[in-house]
mmCIF file of C-alpha atoms in Angstrom:
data_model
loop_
_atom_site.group_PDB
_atom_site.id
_atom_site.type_symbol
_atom_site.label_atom_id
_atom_site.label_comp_id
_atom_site.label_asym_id
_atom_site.label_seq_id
_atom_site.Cartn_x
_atom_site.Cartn_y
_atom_site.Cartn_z
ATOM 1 C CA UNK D 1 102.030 84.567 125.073
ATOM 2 C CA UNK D 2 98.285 85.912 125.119
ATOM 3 C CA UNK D 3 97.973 90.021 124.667
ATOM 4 C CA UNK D 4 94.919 91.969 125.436
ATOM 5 C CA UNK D 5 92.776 89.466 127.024
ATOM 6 C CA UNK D 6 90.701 92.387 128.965
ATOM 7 C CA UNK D 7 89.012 93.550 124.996
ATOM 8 C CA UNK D 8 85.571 92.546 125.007
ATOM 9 C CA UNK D 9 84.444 90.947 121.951
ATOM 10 C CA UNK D 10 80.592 89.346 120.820
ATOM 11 C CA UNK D 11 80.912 85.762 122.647
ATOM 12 C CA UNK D 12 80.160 83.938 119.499
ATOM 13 C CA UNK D 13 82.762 86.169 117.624
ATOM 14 C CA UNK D 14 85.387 84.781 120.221
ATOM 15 C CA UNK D 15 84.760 80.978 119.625
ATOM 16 C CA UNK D 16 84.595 81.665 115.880
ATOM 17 C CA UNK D 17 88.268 83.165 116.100
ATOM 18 C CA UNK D 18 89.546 81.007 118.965
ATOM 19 C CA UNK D 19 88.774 77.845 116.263
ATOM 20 C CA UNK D 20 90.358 79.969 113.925
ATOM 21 C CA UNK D 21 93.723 80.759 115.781
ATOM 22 C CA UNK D 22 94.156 76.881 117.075
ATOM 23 C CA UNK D 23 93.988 76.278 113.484
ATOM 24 C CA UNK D 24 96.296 79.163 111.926
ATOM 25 C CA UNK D 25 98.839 79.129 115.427
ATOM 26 C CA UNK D 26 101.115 76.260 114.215
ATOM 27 C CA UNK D 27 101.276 77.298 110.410
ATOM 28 C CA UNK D 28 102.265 80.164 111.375
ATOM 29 C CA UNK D 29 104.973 79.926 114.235
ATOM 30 C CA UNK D 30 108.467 80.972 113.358
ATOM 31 C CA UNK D 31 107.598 82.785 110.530
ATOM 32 C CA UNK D 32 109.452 85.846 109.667
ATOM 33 C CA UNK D 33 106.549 88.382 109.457
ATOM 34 C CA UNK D 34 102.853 88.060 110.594
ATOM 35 C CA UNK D 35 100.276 90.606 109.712
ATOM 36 C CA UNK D 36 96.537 90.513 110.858
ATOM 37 C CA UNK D 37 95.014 92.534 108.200
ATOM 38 C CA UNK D 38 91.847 93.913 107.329
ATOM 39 C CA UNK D 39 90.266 96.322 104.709
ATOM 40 C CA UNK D 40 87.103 98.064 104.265
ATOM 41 C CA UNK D 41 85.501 98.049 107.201
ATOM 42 C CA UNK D 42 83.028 100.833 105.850
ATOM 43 C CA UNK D 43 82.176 101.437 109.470
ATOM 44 C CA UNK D 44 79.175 104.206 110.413
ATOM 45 C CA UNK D 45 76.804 104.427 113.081
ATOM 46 C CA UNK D 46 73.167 103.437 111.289
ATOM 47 C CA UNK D 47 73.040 100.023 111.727
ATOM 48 C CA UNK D 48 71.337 97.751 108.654
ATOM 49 C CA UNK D 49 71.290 94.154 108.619
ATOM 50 C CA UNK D 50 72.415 93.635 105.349
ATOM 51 C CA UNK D 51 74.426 96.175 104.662
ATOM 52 C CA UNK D 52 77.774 98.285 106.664
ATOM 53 C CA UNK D 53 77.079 99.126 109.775
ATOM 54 C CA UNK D 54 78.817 99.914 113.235
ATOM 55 C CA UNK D 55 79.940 96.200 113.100
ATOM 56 C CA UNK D 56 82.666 98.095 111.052
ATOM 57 C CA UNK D 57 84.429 98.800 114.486
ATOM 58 C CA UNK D 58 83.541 95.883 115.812
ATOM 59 C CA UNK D 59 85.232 93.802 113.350
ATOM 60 C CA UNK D 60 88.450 96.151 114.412
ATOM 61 C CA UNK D 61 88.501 95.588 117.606
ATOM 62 C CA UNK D 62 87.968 91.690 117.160
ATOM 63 C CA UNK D 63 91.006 91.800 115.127
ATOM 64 C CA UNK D 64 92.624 93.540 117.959
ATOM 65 C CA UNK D 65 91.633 90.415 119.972
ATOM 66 C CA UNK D 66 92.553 87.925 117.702
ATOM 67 C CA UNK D 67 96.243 89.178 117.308
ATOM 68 C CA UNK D 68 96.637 88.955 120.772
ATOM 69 C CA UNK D 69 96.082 84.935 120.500
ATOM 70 C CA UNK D 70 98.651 84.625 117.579
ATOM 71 C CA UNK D 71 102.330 85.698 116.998
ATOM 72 C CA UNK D 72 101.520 88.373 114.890
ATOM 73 C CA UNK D 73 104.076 91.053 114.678
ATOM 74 C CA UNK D 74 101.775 93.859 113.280
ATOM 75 C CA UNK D 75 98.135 94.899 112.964
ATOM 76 C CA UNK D 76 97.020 96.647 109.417
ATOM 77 C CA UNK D 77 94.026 97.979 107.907
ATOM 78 C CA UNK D 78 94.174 98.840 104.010
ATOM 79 C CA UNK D 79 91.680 101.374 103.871
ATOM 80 C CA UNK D 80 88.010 102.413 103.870
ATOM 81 C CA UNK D 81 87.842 102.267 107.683
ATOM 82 C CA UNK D 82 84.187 104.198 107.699
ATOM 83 C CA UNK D 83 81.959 104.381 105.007
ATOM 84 C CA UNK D 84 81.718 108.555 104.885
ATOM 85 C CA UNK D 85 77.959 108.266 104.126
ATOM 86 C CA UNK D 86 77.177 110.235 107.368
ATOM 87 C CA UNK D 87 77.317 114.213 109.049
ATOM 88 C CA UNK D 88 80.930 114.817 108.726
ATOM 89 C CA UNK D 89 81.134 114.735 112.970
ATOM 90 C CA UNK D 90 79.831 111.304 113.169
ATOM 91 C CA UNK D 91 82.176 109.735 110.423
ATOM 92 C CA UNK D 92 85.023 111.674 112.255
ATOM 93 C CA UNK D 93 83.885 110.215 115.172
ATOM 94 C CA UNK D 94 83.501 106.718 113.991
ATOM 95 C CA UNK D 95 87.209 107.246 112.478
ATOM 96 C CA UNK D 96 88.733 108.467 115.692
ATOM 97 C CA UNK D 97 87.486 105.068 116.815
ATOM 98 C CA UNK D 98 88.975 102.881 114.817
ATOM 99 C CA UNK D 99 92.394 104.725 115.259
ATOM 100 C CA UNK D 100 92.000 104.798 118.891
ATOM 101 C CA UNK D 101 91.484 100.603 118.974
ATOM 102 C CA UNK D 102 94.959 100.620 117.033
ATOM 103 C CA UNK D 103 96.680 102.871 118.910
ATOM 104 C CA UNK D 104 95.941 101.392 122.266
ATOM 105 C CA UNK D 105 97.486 97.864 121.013
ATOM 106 C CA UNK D 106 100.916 97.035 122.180
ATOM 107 C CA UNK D 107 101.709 95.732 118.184
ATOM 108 C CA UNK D 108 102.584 98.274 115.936
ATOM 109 C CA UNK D 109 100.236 99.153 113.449
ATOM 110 C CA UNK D 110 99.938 100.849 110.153
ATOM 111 C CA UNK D 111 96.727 102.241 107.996
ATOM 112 C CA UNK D 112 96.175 102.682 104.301
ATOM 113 C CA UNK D 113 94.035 105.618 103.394
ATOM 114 C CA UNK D 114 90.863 104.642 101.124
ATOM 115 C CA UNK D 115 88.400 106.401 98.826
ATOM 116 C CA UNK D 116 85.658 106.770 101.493
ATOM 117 C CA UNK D 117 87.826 108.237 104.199
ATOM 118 C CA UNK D 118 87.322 111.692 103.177
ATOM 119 C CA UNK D 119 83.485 111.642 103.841
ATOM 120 C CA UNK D 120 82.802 112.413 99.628
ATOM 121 C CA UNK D 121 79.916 109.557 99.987
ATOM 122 C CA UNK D 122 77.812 112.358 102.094
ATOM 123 C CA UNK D 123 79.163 115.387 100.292
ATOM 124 C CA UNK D 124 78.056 113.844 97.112
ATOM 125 C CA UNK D 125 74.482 114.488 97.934
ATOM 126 C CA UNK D 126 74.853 117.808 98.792
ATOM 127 C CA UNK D 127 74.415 120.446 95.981
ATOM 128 C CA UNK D 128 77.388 122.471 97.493
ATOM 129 C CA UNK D 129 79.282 118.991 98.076
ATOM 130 C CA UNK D 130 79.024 119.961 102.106
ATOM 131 C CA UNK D 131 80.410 117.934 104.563
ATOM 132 C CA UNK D 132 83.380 116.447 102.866
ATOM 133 C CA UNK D 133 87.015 116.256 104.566
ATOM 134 C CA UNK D 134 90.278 118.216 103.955
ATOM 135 C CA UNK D 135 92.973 116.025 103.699
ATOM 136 C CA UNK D 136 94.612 117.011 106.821
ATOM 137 C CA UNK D 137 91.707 115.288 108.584
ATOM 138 C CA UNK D 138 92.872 112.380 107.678
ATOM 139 C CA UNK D 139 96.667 113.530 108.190
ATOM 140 C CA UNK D 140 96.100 114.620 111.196
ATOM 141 C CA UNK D 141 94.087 112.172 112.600
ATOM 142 C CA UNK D 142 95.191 108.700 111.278
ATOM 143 C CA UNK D 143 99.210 109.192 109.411
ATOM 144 C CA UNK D 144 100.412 111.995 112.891
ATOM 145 C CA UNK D 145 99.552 108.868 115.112
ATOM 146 C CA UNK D 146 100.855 106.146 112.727
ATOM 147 C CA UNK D 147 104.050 108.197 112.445
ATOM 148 C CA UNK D 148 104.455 108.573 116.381
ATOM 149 C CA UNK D 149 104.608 105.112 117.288
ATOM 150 C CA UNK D 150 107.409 104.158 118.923
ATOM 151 C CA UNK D 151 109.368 101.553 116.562
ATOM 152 C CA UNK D 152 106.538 102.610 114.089
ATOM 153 C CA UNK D 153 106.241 103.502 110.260
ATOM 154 C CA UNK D 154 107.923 106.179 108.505
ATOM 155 C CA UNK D 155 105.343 108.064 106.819
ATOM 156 C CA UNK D 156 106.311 110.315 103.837
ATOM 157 C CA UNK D 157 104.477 113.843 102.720
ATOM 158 C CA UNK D 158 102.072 112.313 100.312
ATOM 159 C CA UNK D 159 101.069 109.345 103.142
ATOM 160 C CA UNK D 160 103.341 106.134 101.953
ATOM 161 C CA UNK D 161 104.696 104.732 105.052
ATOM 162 C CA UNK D 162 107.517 102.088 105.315
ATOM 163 C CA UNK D 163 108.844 99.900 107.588
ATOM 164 C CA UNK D 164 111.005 96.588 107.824
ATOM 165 C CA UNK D 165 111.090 93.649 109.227
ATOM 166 C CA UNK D 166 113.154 90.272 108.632
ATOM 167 C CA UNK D 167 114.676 91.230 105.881
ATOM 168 C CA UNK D 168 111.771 92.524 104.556
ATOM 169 C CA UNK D 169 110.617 96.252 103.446
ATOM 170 C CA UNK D 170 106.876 96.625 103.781
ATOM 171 C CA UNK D 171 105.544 99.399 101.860
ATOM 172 C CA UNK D 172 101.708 100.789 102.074
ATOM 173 C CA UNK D 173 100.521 103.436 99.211
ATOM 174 C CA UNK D 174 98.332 105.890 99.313
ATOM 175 C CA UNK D 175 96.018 105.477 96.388
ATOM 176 C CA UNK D 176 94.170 108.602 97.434
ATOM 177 C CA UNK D 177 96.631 110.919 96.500
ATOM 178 C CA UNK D 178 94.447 113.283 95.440
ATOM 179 C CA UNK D 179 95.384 117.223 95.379
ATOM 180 C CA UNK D 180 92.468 119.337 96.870
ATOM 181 C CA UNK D 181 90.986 122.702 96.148
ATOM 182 C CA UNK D 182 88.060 124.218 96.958
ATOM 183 C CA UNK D 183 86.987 126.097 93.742
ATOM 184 C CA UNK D 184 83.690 128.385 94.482
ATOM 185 C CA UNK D 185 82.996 126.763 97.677
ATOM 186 C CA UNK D 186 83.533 123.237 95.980
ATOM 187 C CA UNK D 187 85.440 120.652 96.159
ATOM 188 C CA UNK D 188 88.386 120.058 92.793
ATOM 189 C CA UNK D 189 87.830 116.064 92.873
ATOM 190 C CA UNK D 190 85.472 113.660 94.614
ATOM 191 C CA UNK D 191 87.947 111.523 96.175
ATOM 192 C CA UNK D 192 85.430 108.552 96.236
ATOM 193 C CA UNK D 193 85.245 108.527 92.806
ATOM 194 C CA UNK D 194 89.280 109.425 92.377
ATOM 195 C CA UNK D 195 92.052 106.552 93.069
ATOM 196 C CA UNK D 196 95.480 108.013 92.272
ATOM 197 C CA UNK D 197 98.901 108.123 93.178
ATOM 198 C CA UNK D 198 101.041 111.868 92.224
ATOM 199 C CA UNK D 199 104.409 111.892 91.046
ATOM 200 C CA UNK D 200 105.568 113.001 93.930
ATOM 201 C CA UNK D 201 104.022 109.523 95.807
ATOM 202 C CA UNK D 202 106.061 107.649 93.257
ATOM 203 C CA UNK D 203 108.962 109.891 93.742
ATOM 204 C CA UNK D 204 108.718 108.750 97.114
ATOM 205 C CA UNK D 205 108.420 104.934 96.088
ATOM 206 C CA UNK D 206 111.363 104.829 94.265
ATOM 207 C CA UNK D 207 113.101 106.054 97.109
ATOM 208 C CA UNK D 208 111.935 103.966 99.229
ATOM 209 C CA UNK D 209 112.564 100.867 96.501
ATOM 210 C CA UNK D 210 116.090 101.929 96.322
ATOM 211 C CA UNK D 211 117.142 101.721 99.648
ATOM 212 C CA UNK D 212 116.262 98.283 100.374
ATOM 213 C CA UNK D 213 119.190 97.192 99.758
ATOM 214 C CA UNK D 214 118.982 92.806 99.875
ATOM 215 C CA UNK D 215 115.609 93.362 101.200
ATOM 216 C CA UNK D 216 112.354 91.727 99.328
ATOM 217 C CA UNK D 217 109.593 94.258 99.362
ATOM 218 C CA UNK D 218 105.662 93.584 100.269
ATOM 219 C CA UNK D 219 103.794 96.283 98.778
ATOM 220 C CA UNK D 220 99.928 96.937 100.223
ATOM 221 C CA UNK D 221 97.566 99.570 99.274
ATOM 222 C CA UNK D 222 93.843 100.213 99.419
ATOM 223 C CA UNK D 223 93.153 99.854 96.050
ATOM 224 C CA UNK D 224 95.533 98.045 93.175
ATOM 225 C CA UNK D 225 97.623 99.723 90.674
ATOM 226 C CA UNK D 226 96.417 97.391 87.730
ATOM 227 C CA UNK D 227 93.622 95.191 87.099
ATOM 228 C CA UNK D 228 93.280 91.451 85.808
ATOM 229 C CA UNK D 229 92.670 92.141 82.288
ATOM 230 C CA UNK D 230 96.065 94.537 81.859
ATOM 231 C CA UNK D 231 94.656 98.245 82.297
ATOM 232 C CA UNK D 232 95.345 100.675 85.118
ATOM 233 C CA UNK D 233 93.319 99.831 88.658
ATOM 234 C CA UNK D 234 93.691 103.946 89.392
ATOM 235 C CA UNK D 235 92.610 106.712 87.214
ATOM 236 C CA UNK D 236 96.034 108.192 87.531
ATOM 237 C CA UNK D 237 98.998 106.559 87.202
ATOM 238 C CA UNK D 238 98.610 102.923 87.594
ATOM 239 C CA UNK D 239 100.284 102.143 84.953
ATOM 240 C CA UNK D 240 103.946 104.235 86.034
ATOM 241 C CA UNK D 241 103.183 102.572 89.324
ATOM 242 C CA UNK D 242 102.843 99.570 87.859
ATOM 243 C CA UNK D 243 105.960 99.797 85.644
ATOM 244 C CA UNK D 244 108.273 101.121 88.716
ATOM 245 C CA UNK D 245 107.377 97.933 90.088
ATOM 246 C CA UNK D 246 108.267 95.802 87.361
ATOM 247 C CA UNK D 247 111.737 97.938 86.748
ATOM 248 C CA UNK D 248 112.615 97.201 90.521
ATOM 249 C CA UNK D 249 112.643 93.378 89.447
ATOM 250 C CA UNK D 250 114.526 93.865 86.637
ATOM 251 C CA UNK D 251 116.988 96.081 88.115
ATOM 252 C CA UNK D 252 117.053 98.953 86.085
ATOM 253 C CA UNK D 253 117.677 102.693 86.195
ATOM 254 C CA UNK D 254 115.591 105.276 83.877
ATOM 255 C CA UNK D 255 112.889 107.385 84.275
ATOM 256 C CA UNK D 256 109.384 107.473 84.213
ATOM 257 C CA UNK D 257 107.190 109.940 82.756
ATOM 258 C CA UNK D 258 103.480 110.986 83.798
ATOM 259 C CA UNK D 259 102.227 113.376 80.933
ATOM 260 C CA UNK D 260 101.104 117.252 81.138
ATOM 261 C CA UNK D 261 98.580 116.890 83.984
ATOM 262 C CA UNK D 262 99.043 119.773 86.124
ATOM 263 C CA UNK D 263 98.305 117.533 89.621
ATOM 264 C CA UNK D 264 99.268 114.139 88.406
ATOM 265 C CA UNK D 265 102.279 115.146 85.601
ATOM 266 C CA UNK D 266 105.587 115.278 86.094
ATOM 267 C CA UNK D 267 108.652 112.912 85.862
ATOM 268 C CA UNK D 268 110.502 110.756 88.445
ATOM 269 C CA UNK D 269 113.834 108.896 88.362
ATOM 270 C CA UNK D 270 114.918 105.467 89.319
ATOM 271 C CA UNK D 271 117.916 103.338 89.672
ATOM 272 C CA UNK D 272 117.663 100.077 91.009
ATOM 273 C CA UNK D 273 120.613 98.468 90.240
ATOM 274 C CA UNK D 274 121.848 98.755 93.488
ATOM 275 C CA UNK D 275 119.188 96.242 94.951
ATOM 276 C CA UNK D 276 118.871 92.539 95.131
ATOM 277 C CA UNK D 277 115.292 92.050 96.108
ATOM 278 C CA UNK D 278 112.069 91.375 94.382
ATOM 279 C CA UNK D 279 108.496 92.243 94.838
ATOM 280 C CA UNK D 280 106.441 89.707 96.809
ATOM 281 C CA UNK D 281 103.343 91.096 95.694
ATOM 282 C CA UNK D 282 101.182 93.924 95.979
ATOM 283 C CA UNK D 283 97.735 93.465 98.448
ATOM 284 C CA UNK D 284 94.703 95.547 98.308
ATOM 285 C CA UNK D 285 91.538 95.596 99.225
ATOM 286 C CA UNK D 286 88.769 97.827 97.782
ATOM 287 C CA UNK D 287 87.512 95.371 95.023
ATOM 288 C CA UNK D 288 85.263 93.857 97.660
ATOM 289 C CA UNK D 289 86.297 90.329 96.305
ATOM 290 C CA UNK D 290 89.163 88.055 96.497
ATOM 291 C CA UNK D 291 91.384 87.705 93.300
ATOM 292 C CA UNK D 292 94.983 86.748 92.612
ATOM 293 C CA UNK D 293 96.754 87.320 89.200
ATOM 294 C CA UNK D 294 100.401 88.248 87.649
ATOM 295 C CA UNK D 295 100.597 91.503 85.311
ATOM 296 C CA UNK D 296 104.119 91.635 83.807
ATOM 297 C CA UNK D 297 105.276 88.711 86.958
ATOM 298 C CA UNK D 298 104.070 91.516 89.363
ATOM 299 C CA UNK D 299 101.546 89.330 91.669
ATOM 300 C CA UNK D 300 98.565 91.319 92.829
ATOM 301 C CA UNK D 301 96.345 89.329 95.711
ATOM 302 C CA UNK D 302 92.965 91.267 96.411
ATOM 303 C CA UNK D 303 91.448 90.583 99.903
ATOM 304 C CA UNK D 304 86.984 90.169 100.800
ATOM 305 C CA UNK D 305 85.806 93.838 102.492
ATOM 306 C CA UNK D 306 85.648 92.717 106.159
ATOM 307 C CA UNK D 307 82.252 94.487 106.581
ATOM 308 C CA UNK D 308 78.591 93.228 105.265
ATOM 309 C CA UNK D 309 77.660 92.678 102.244
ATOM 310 C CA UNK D 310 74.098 91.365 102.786
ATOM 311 C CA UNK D 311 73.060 89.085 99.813
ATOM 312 C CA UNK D 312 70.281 91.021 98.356
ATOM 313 C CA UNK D 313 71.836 94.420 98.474
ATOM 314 C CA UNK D 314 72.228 96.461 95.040
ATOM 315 C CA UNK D 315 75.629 97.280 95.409
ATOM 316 C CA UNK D 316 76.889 93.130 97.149
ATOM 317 C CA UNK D 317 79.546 91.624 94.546
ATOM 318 C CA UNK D 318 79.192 88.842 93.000
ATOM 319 C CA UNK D 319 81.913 87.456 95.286
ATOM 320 C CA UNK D 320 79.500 88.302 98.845
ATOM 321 C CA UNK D 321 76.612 86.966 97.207
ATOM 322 C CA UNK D 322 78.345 83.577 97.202
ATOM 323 C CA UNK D 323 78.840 83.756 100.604
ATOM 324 C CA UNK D 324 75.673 84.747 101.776
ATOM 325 C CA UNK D 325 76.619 86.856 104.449
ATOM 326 C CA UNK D 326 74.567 87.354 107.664
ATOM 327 C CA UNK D 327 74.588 89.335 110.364
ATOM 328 C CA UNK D 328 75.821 87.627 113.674
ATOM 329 C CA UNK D 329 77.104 84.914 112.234
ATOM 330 C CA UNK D 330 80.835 84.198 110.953
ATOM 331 C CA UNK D 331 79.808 85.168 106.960
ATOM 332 C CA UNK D 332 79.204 88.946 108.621
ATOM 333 C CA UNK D 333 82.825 89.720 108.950
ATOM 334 C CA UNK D 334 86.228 88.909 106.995
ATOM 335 C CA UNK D 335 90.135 89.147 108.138
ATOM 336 C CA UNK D 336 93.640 87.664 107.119
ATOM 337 C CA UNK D 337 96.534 87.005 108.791
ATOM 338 C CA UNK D 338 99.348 87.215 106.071
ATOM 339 C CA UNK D 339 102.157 84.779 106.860
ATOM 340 C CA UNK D 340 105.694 85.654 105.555
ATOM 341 C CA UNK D 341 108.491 83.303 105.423
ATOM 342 C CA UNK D 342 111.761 84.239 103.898
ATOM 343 C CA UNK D 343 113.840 80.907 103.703
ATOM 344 C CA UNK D 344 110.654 79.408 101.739
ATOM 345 C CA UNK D 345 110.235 82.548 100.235
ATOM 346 C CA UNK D 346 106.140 81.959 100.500
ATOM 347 C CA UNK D 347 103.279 84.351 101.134
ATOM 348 C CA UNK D 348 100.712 82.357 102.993
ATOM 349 C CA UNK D 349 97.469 84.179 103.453
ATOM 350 C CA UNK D 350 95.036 82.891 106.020
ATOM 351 C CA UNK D 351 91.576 84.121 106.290
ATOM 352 C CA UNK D 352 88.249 83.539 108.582
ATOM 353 C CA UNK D 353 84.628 84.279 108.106
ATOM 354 C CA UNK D 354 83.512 85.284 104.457
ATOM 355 C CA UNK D 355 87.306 84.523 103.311
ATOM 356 C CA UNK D 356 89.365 81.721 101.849
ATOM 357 C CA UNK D 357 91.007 79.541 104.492
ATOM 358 C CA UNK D 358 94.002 79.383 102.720
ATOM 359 C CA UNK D 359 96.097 80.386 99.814
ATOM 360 C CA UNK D 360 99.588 79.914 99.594
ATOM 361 C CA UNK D 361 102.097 81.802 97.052
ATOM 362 C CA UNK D 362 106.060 81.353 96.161
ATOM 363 C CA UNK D 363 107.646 84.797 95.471
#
């Protein structure tokens, strides 16, 4: 059945993803879980040709289209949905946006918080760091909605949400978890610059680890807990994260310790030896690349930033610089639809414009 066939979408945009769906709709029928997902939309309201752009929000509302031509049972976005470069009312505007598009969806829909969402990319050129967001902005204006859907996420205090699905436990992070002061008129951390999870976040993990009873659990997040090479993908408490993760497959019970730090210390306690699940793998975004690798047989799958990364930009990956991306044309955006299937036990992820077509995991 074919959802939300009054959203108007860039003509060329629609044949690129109608191709796409005839292609995806049959490897993906009678799956347990689909998710259309997309990350780092950087959306904001100067428009460049090579580089972000309000083609942010138009990338979110053509994912809105596309997952009404598929049988996808949710919508997500893992973070970074505006770039925060701009006046703090026009990135709040741009934001409200985005959430809007989501909201008015009949899927359900949840939203990882990213390192830009605060607006820290303006503040940071302002002396007095001006312009930069409390984070009941984003509270109030992304997790309150999130949280009211009907049939919706839980979301907890420090903004991981949960839900399930086919015998599966989805759980997003928030790996902005950053505790905010203003000290003289300034702001404690630059949350741009600060990818965390508290103590109390992981508290809050473990929980939600420990009641999933027979349930395997996809985690997503904006930005990984480790990297490729072994060390910690947040500057505070990747690692624990990391190692929570790995006790939940082994089925253990202890505790895990986060040093002296008085926002990011503490302790938290775990017992999973109640649980039969395993971790299918944790998805980000934020790298602006695609990358899959196994830390400790914890798989972490990275997906492209959906908005443009012009070739000869400064700050375009290595990744985007392969593709060549272009305004207008099917390298200028990037989405997945992640494919779930629980009697194969495979995570099939499926992705259009500057993304692969295909990759296929066991879990």
């Amino acid at each position: 059945m074919r959802l939300h066939q009054n959203i108007t979408i860039r003509r060329s945009v629609r044949a690129d993803l109608t191709q796409f769906a005839d292609w995806v709709r049959p490897k993906i029928t009678g799956a347990s879980l689909n998710l259309a997902v997309i990350t780092d939309t950087h959306d904001r309201t100067q428009l460049s040709r090579t580089f972000y752009g309000p083609n942010g929000f138009w990338h979110v509302q053509e994912q809105h289209w596309l997952a009404g031509e598929l049988p996808i049972d949710w919508r997500v976005h893992l973070g970074d949905l505006v770039d925060g470069s701009e006046p703090s009312f026009l990135t709040l505007w741009r934001l409200r946006n985005i959430v809007n598009d989501y909201a008015a969806g009949a899927l359900p829909y949840v939203i990882a918080k990213g390192n830009h969402d605060d607006n820290d990319k303006y503040a940071e050129r302002n002396r007095r760091f001006a312009g930069s967001f409390h984070p009941w902005v984003f509270n109030e204006h992304v997790f309150r909605p999130m949280k009211a859907q009907v049939g919706g996420p839980s979301v907890s205090r420090h903004g991981l949400s949960v839900f399930d699905w086919a015998n599966i436990r989805v759980i997003t992070l928030n790996t902005s978890d950053v505790p905010v002061r203003w000290v003289g008129g300034r702001k404690n951390y630059d949350v741009k610059k600060t990818l965390a999870v508290t103590a109390a976040q992981v508290q809050e993990l473990i929980d939600a680890l420990q009641t999933a009873g027979t349930r395997d659990v996809l985690i997503m997040g904006h930005a990984p807990a480790m990297t490729r090479s072994g060390k910690p993908g947040l500057r505070f408490n990747g690692r624990q994260l990391h190692e929570v993760l790995r006790a939940f497959n082994a089925k253990l019970s202890g505790r895990v310790v986060f040093g002296q730090h008085p926002d990011f210390g503490g302790t938290a306690t775990f017992d999973f030896r109640g649980t039969t699940g395993t971790i299918i793998a944790y998805v980000a975004g934020h790298w602006h690349t695609e990358e899959d690798f196994r830390i400790n047989g914890i798989h972490y799958s990275l997906l492209n930033v959906s908005a443009l990364m012009g070739r000869n930009h400064g700050l375009t990956t290595r990744y985007n610089r392969k593709w060549n991306r272009l305004i207008n044309t099917p390298t200028e955006y990037a989405g997945y639809v992640l494919s779930l299937d629980t009697q194969r036990r495979t995570l099939a992820e499926y992705g259009y414009g500057a993304a692969s077509a295909q990759r296929l995991f066991t879990y």
